[in-house]
Every structure is written in C-alpha cells, then in structure tokens.
mmCIF file of C-alpha atoms and ligand atoms in Angstrom:
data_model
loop_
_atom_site.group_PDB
_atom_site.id
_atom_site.type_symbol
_atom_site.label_atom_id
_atom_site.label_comp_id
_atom_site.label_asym_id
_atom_site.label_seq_id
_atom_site.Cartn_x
_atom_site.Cartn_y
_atom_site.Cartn_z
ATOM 1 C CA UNK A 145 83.919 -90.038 8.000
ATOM 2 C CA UNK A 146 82.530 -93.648 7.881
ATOM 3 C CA UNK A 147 79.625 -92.188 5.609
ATOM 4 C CA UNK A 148 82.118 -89.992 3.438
ATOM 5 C CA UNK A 149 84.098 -93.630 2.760
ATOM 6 C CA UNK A 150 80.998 -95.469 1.522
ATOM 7 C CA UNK A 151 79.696 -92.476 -0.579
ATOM 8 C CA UNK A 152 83.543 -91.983 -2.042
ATOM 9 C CA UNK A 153 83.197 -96.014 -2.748
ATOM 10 C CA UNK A 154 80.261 -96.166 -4.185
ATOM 11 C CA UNK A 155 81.052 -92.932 -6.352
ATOM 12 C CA UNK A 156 84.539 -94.297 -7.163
ATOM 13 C CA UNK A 157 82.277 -98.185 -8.530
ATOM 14 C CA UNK A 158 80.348 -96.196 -11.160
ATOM 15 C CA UNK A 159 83.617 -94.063 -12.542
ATOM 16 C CA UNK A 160 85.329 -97.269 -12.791
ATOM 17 C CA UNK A 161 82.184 -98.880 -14.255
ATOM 18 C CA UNK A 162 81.723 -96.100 -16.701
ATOM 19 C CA UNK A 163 85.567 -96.477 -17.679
ATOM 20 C CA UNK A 164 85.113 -99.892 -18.291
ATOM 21 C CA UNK A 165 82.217 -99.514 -20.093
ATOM 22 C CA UNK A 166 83.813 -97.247 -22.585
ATOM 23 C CA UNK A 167 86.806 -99.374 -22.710
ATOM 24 C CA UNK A 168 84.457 -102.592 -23.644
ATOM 25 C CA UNK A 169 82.682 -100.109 -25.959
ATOM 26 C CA UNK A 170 86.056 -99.004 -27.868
ATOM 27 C CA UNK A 171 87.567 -102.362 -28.181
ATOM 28 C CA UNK A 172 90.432 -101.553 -25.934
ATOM 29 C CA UNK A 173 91.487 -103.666 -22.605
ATOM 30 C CA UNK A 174 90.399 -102.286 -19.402
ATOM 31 C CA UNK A 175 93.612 -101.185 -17.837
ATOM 32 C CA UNK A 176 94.511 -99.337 -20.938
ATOM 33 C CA UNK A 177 92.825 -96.052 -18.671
ATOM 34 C CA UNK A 178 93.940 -94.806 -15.738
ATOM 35 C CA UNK A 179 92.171 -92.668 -13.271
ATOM 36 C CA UNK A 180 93.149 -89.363 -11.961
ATOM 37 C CA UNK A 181 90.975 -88.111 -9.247
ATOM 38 C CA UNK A 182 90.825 -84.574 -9.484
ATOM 39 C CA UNK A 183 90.588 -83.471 -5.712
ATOM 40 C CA UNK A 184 90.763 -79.769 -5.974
ATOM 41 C CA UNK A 185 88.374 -77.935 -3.523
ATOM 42 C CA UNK A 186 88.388 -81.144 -1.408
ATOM 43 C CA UNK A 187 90.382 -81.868 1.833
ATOM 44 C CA UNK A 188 93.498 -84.436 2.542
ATOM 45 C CA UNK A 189 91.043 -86.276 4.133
ATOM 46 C CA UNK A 190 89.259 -87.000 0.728
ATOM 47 C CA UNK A 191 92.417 -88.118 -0.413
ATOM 48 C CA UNK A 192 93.413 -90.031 2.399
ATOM 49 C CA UNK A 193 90.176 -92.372 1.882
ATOM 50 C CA UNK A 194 90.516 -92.359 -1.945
ATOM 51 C CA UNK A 195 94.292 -93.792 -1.563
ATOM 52 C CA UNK A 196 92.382 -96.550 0.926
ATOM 53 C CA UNK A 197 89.994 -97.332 -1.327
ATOM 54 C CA UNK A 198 92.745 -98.277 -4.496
ATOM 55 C CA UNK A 199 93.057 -94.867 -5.936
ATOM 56 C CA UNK A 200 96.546 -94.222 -6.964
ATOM 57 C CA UNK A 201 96.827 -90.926 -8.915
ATOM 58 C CA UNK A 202 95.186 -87.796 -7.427
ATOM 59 C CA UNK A 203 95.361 -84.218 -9.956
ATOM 60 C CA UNK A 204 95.186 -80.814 -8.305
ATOM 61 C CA UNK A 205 94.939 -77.480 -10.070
ATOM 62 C CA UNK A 206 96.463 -75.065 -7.696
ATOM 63 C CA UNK A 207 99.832 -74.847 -5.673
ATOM 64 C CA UNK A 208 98.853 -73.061 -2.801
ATOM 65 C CA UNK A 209 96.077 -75.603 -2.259
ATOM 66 C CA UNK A 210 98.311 -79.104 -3.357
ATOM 67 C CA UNK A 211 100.951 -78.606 -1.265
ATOM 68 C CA UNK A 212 99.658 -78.010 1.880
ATOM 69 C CA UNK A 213 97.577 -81.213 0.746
ATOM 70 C CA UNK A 214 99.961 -83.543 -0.351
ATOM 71 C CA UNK A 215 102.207 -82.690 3.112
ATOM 72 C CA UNK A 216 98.529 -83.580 4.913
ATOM 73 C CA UNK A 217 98.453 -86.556 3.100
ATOM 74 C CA UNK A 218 102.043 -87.972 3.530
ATOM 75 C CA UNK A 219 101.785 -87.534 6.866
ATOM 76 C CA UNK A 220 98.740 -89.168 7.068
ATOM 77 C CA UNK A 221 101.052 -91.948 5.293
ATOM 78 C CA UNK A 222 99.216 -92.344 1.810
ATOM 79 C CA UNK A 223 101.600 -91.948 -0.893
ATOM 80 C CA UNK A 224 99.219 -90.662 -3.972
ATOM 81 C CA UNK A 225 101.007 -89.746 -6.985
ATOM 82 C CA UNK A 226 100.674 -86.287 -7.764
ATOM 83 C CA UNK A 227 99.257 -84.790 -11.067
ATOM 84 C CA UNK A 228 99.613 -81.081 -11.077
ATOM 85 C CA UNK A 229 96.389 -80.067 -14.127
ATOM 86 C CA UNK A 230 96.716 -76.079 -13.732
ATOM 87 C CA UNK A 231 98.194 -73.193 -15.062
ATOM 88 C CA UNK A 232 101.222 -72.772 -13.418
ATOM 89 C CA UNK A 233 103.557 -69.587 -13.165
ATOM 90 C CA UNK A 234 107.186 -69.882 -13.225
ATOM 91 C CA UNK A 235 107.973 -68.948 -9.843
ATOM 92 C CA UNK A 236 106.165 -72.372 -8.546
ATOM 93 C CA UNK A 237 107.764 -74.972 -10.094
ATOM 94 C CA UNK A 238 110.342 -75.215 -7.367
ATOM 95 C CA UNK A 239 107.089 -76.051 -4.615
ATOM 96 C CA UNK A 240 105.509 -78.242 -7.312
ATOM 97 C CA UNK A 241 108.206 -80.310 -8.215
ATOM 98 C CA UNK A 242 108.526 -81.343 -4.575
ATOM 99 C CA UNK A 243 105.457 -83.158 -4.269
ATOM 100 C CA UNK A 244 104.876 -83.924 -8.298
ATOM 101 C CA UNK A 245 105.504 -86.552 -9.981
ATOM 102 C CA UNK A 246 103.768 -85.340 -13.000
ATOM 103 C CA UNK A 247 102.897 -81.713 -14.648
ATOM 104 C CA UNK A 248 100.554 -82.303 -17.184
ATOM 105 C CA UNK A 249 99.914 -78.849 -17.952
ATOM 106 C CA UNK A 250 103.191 -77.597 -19.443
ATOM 107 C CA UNK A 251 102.646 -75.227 -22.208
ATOM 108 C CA UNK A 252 105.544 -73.203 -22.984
ATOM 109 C CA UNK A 253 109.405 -73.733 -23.481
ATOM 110 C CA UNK A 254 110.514 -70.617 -20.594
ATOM 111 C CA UNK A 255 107.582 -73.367 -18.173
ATOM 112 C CA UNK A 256 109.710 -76.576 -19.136
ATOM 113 C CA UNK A 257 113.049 -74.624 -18.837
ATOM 114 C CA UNK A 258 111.889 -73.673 -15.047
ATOM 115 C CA UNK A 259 110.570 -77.316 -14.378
ATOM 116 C CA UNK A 260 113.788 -78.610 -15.513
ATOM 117 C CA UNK A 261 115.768 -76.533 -13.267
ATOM 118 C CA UNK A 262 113.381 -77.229 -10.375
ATOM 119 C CA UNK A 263 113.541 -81.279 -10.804
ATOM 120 C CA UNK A 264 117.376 -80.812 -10.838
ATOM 121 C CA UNK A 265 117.712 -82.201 -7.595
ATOM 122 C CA UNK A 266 114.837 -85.388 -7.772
ATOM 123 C CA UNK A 267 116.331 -88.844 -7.486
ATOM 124 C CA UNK A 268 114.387 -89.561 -10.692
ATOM 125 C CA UNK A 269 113.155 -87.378 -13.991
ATOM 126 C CA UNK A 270 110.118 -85.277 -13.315
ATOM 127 C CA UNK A 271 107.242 -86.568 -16.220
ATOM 128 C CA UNK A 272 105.876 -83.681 -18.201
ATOM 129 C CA UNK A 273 103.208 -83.437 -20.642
ATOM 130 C CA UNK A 274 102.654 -80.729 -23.147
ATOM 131 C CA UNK A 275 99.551 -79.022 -22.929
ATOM 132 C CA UNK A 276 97.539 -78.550 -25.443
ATOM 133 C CA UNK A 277 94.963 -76.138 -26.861
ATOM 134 C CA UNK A 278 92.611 -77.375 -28.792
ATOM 135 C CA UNK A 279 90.953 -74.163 -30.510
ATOM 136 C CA UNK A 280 93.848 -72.345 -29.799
ATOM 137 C CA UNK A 281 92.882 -69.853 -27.538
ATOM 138 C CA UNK A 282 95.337 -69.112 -25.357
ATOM 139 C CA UNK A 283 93.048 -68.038 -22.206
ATOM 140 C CA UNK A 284 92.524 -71.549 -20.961
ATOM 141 C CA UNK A 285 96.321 -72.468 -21.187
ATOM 142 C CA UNK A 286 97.732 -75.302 -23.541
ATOM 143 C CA UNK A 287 100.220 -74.453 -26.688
ATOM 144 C CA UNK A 288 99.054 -74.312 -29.895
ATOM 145 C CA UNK A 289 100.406 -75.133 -33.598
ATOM 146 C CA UNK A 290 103.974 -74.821 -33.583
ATOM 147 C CA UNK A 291 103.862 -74.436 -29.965
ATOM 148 C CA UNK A 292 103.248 -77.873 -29.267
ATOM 149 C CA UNK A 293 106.612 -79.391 -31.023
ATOM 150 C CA UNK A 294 108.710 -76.380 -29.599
ATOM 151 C CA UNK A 295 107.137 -77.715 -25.864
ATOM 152 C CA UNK A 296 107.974 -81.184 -26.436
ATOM 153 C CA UNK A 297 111.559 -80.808 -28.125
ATOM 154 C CA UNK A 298 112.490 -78.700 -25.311
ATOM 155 C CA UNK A 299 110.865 -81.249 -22.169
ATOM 156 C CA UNK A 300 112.201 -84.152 -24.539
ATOM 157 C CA UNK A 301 115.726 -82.523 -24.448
ATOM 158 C CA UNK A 302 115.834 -81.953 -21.010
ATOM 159 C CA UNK A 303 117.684 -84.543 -18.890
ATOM 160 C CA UNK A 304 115.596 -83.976 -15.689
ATOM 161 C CA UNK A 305 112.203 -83.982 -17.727
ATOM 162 C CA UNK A 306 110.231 -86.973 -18.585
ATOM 163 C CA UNK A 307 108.549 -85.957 -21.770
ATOM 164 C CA UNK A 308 105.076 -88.799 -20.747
ATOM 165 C CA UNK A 309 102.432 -87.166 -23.647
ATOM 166 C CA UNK A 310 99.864 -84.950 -24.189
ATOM 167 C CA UNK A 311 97.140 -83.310 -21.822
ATOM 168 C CA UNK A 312 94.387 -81.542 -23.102
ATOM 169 C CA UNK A 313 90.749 -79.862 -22.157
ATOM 170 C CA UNK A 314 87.729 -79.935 -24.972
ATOM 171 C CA UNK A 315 87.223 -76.693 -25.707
ATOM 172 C CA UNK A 316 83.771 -75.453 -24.198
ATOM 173 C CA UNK A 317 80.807 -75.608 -26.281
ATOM 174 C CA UNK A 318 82.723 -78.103 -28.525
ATOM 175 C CA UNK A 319 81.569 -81.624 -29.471
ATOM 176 C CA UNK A 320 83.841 -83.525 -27.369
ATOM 177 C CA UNK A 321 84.248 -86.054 -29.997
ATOM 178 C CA UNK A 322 85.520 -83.759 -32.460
ATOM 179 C CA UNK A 323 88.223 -82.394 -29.671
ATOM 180 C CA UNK A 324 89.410 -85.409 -28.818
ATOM 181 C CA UNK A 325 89.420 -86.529 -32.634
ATOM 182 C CA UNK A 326 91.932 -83.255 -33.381
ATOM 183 C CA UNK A 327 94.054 -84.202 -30.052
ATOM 184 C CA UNK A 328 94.676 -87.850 -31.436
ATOM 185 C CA UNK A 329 95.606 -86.950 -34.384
ATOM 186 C CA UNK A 330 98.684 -84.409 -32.581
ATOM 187 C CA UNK A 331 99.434 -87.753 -30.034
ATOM 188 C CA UNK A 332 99.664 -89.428 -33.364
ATOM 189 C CA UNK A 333 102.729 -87.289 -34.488
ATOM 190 C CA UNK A 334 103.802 -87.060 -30.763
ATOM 191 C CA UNK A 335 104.728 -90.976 -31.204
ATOM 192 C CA UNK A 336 106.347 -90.481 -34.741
ATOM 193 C CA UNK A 337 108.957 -87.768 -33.210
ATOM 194 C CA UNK A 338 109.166 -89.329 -29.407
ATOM 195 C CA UNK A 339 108.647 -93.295 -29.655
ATOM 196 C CA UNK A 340 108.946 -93.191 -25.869
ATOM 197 C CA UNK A 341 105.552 -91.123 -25.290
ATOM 198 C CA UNK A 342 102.736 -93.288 -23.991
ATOM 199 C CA UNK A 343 100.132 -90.177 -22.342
ATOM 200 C CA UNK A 344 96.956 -89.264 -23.884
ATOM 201 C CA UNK A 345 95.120 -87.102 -20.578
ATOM 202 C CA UNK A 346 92.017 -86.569 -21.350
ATOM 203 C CA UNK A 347 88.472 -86.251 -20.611
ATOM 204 C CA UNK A 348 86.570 -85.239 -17.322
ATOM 205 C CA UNK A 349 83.288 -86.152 -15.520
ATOM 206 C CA UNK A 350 80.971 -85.171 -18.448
ATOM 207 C CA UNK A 351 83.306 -86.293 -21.279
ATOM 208 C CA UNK A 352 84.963 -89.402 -20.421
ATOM 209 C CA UNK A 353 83.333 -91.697 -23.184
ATOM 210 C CA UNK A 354 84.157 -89.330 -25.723
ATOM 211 C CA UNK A 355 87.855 -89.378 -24.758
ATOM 212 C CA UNK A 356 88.362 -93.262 -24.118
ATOM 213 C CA UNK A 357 87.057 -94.042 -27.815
ATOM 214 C CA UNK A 358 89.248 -91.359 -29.538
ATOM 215 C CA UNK A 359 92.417 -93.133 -27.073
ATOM 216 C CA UNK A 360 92.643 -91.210 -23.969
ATOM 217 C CA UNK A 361 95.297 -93.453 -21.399
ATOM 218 C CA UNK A 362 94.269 -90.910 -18.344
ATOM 219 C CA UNK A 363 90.886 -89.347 -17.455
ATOM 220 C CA UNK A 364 91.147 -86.870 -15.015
ATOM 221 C CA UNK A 365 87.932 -86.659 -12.825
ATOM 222 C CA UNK A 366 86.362 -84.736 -10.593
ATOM 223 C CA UNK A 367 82.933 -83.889 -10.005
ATOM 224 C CA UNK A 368 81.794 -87.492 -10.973
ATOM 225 C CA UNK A 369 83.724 -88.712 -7.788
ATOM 226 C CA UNK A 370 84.045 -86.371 -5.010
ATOM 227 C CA UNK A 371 80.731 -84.356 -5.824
ATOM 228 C CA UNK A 372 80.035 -80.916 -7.359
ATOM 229 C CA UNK A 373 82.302 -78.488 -6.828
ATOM 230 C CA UNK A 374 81.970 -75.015 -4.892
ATOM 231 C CA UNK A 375 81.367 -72.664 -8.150
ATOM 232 C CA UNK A 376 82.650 -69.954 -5.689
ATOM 233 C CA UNK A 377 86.557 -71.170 -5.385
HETATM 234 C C1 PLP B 588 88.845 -79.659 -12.515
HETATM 235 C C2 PLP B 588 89.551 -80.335 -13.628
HETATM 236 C C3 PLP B 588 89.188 -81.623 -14.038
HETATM 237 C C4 PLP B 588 88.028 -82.411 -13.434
HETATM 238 O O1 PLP B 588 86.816 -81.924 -13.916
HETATM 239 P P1 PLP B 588 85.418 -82.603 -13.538
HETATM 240 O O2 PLP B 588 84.494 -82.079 -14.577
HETATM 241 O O3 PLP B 588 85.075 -82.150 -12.167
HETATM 242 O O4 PLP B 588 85.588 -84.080 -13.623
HETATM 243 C C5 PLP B 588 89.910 -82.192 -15.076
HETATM 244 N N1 PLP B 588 90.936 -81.538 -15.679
HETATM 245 C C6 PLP B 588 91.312 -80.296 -15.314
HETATM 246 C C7 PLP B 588 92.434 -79.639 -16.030
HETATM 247 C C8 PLP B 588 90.624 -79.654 -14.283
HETATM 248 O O5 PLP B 588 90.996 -78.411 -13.938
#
C-alpha cells in the first residue's frame, strides 16, 4: 500500500506537470484545468490514496462498478466528487444521482428528463454536461448537430439540473487538435445561449495538450495516473 502511494504520487507530479506545462504553453493560468482521475478498473483503495494525496474529482464509466466504489470510499471517509463519463441507460440514473455530483455524459433529452427526475430529491442541482459527438457517430455516445441544443435547452430548463458545459471524446484516428478545434467552436455557442456554462471536459492520457490549447477546463485521466488498464474489462 505504502509502495502503491508513492507510485500514485509520483504518477499524479508528472500529470500535474504535464497540465501545467500545457497551461504555460497556451497562455492560460494554471488553475484554469482541473483534473479528473478516471479510476475505472481500479479499487476504492486507489481512490482512497488519490483523495490523500490532493485529488478532488474522481470519473468512473460504469454504475455497477461506481457505486459500490464511491460507498467504499465514503466509508473509508474521503469525500471525492463524483464524475460519472459513461453511457448511461435510463433505468440508472436513480443509483447515479446518489453518489454524482456530475454526469458529463448526457446525450439525449428522454437521459436529462430521467436525471432530472432522479436529482428531484438532492439538497442541491445535479451538474450535467451535454455530450458530444464529434464525427457524429452515434456508437460511442455524445449528441450530434441539432442534438446538442435540444440536450442543453432541456438540462438548462430543468430546475434540478445544473446545465455545467460540454464533454466530449476525439474521435479515434482523428487529429486531436482538429477535434478539440470543432468542440470549441460548439462551447463557443454554448456560452452565447447559456452565459452560466463554464465546462469544457476534455482530453485523456494521450491527448491532454491538444485539449488544454484548444480550452479544455477538465481533463479526464486515466491511464497516465493509475497505470494501463486491463484491455479485458
Ligand atoms: C477511460 C476514460 C477516460 C480516461 O482515459 P485514459 O486514456 O486512460 O486517460 C477519459 N474519458 C472517458 C470518457 C473514459 O471512458
């Protein structure tokens, strides 16, 4: 455990090092990116020693993984905020919205209708971002074209929904640059119709750079931090 601590700090130095450097690099302030670890795969414990070491926001993919998780973790007595990344089917948003306190992944208006019911009973508004697609290819989840505006209208309406931003993924086998370039450009008319949005998430172990200098305010990473994944879950 003592090991796993100094390899999580030492992991945890060069993300925030590489953040910073990008920041420098892009001519914005250093605190204008926020970390997600992405701890998917990985146990409470992981989480537990990420919380210790300064880490505040933790993203998961999966219910049936995160909420066993986050219970592990609260006990433990860490109090992570919860980013929920993945594709998530209706009949979940009641277990997600207990341990939430973001869904970055919604991407259609019968999602944010459920969400909004779920959060119904939270002492505070449950922040949602839309989703995006950024070829529009629907098999990787995130709205597309019209989509997108019919998404946020309906979280923005919504008096138990937060409407935060934007998430997105670069497509695969795109030039990251040129995905986060289109995805700046949507945050762009985000702002115009919703003043209050102030979430960009983007960008992941192997695209981070690309995603600070086109304005990213979250990175969500994984690999880079906790160590390659298990391609078999
Ligand atoms: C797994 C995942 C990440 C983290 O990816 P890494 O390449 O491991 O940093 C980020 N965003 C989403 C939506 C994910 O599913």
């Amino acid at each position: 455990m003592t090991d796993r601590r100094a390899e999580l700090s030492a992991a945890l130095t060069e993300v925030r090092g590489r953040i910073a450097r990008a920041c420098a690099a892009a001519g914005r302030p250093e605190d204008a990116v926020h970390l997600v670890a992405v701890t998917k795969t990985y146990p409470a414990s992981d989480v537990v020693l990420l919380a210790g070491l300064g880490v505040t926001d933790v993203g998961e993919n999966r219910d049936q993984e995160a909420a066993p998780k986050a219970a592990e973790v609260a006990a433990a007595g860490a109090r992570p905020r919860w980013h929920f990344i993945g594709r998530l089917q209706r009949n979940k948003a009641r277990s997600v919205v207990s341990y939430a306190g973001v869904v970055e992944s919604v991407d259609s208006e019968r999602l944010a209708v459920a969400l909004a019911r779920a959060a119904a009973g939270r002492p505070e508004p449950l922040e949602a971002l839309v989703q995006v697609s950024i070829d529009g290819d629907p098999a990787r989840g995130g709205a597309a074209g019209d989509d997108i505006w019919r998404v946020s209208d309906s979280i923005a309406a919504s008096e138990t929904l937060r409407l935060g931003g934007l998430m997105a993924v670069a497509p695969l086998g795109w030039d990251p640059d040129r995905a986060f370039e289109q995805l700046a450009v949507i945050a762009e008319r985000l702002v115009k119709a919703h003043p209050g949005v102030t979430t960009v998430s983007a960008g992941m172990s192997g695209d981070l750079e690309a995603a600070v200098r086109h304005g990213a305010t979250h990175v969500r990473i994984g690999t880079s931090l906790l160590g390659m994944r298990n391609p078999l879950r």
